[in-house]
PDB file of C-alpha atoms in Angstrom:
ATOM      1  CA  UNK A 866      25.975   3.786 -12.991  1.00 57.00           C
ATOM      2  CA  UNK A 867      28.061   2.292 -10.518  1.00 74.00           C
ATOM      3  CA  UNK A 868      28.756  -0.964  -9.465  1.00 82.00           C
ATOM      4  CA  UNK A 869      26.865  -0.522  -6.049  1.00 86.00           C
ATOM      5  CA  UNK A 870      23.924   0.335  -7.856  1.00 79.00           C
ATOM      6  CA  UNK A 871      23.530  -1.725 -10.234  1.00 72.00           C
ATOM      7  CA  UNK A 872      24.225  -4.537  -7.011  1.00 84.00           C
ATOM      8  CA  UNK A 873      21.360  -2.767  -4.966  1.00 82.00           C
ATOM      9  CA  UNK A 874      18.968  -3.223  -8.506  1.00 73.00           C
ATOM     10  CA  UNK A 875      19.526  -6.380  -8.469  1.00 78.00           C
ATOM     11  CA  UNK A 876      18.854  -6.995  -4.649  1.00 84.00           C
ATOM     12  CA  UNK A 877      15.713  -4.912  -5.443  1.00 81.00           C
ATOM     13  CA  UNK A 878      14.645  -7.219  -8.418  1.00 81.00           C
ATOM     14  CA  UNK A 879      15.258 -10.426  -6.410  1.00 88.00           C
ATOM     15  CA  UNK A 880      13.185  -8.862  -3.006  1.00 89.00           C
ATOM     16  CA  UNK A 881      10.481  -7.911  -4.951  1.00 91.00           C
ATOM     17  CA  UNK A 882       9.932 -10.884  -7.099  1.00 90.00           C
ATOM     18  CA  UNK A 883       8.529 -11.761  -3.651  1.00 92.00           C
ATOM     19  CA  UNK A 884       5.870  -9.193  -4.195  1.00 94.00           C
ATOM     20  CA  UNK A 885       5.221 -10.039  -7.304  1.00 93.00           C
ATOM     21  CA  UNK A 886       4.556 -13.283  -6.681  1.00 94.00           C
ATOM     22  CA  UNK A 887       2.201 -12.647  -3.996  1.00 95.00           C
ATOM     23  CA  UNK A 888       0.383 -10.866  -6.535  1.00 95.00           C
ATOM     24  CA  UNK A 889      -0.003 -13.296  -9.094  1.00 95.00           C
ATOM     25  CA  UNK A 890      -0.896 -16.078  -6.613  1.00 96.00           C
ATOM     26  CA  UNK A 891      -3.654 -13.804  -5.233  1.00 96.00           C
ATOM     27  CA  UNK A 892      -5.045 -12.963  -9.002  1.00 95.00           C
ATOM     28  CA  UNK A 893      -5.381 -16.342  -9.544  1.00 96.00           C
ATOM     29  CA  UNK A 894      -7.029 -17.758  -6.750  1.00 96.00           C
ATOM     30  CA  UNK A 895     -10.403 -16.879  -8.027  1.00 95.00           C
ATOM     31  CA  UNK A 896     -12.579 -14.021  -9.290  1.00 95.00           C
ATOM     32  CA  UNK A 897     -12.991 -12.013  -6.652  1.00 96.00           C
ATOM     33  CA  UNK A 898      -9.233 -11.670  -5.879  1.00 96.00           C
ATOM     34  CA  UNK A 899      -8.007 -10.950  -9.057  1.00 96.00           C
ATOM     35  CA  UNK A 900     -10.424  -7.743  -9.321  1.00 97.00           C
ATOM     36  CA  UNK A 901      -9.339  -6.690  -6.085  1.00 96.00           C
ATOM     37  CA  UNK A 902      -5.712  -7.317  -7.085  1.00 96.00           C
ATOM     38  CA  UNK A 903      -6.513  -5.328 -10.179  1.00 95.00           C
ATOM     39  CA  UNK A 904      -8.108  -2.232  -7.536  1.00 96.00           C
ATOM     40  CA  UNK A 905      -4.711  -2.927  -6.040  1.00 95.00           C
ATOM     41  CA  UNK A 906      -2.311  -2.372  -8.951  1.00 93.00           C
ATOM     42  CA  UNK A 907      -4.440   0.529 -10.103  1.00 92.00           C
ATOM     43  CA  UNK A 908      -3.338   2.772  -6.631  1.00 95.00           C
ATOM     44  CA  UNK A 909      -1.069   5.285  -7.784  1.00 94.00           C
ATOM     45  CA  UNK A 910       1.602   4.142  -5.098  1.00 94.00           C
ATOM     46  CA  UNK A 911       1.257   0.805  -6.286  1.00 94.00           C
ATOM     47  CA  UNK A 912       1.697   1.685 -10.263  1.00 93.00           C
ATOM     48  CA  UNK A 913       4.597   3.878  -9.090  1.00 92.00           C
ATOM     49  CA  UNK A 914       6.797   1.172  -7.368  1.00 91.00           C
ATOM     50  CA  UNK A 915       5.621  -0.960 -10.579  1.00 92.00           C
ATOM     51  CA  UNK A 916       7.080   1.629 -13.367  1.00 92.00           C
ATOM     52  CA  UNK A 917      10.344   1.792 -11.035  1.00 89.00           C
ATOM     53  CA  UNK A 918      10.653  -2.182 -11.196  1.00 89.00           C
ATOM     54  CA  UNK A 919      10.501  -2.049 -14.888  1.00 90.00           C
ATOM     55  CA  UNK A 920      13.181   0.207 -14.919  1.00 90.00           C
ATOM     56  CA  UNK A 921      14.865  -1.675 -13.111  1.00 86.00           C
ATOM     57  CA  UNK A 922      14.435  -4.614 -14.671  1.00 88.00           C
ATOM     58  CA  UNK A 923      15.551  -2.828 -18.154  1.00 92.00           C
ATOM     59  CA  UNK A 924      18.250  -1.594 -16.438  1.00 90.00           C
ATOM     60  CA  UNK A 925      19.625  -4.471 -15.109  1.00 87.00           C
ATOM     61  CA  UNK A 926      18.802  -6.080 -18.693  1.00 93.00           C
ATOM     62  CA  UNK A 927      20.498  -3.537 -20.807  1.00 95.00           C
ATOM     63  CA  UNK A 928      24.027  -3.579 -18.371  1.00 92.00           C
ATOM     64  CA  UNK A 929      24.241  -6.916 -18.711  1.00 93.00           C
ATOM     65  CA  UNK A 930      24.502  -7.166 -22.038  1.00 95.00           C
ATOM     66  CA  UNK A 931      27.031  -3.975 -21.866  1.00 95.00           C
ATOM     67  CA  UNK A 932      28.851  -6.441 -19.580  1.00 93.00           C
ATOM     68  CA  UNK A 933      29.040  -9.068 -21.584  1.00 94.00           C
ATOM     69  CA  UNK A 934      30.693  -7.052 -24.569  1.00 94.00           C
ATOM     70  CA  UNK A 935      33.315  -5.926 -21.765  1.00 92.00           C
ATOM     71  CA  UNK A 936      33.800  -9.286 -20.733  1.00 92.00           C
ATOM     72  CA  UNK A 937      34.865  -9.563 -24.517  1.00 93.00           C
ATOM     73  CA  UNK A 938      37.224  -6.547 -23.744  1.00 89.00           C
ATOM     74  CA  UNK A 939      35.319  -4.901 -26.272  1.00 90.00           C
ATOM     75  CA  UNK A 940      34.199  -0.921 -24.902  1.00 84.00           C
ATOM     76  CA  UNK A 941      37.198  -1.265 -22.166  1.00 88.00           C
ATOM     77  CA  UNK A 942      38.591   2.358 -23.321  1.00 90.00           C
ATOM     78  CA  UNK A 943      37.383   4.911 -21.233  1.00 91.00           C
ATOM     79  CA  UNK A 944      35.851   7.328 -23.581  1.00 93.00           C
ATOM     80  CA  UNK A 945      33.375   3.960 -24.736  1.00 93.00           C
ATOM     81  CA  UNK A 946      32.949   2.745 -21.106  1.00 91.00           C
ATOM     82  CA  UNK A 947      31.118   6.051 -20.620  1.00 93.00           C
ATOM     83  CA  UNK A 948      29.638   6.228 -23.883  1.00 95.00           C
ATOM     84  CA  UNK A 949      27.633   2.840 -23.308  1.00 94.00           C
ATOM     85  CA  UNK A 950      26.787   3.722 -19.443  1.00 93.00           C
ATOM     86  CA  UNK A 951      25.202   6.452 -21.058  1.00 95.00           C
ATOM     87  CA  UNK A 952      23.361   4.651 -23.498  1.00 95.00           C
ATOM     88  CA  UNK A 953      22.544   1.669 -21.003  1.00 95.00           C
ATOM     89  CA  UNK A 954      21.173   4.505 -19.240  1.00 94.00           C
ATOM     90  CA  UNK A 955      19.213   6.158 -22.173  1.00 97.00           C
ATOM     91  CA  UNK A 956      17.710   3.100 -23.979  1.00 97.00           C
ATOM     92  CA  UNK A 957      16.522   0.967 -20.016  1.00 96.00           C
ATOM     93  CA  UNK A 958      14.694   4.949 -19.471  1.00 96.00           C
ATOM     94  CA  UNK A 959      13.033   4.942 -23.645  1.00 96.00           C
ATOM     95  CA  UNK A 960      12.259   1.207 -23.034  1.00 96.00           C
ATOM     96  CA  UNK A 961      10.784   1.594 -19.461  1.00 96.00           C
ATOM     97  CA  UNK A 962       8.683   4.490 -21.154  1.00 95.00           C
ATOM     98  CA  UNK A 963       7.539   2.680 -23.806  1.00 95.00           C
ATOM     99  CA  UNK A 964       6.547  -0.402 -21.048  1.00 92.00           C
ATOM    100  CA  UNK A 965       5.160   2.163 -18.869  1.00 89.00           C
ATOM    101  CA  UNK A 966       3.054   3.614 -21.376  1.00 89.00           C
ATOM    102  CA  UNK A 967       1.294   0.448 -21.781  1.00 81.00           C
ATOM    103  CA  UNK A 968       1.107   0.086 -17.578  1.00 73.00           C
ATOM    104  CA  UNK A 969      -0.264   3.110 -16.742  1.00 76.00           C
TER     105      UNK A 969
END
């Protein structure tokens, strides 16, 4: 992944925290809201644009931690720089799966 993308995931994780939010605020204000909330996040839109911020959030969760080892100029070499892109890659899409199993 490139460094744009991973900038325009993390714009994406911060604007829809807003969301989010909303969400949870709604859920809670009282019975009635919360099952409608519930009706809400059960649209297949809605459970779509969910699955796609876990993967984001994994993602963005996995890289880090790939960034941190570079930071220790550990995986600088080219042939393990794309090694663990491709594995940041792999395990954010088998732990997004194994989230999203539970979502949908």
């Amino acid at each position: 992944m490139t460094h744009a993308l991973l900038v325009a995931l993390t714009a994406l994780l911060f604007v829809a925290l807003v969301w989010l939010l909303w969400m949870l605020d709604r859920s809670l204000s009282s019975e009635a809201a919360f099952e409608a909330i519930r009706r809400y996040a059960g649209l297949l839109p809605v459970k779509l644009a969910l699955l796609a911020l876990v993967w984001a959030y994994c993602h963005h969760f996995c890289a880090g931690i790939r960034y941190l080892f570079l930071d220790l100029d550990r995986g600088v070499d080219r042939e393990t720089a794309r090694l663990t892109s491709w594995l940041v890659l792999a395990a954010s899409l088998g732990i997004t799966a194994a989230l999203g199993w539970k979502l949908w």
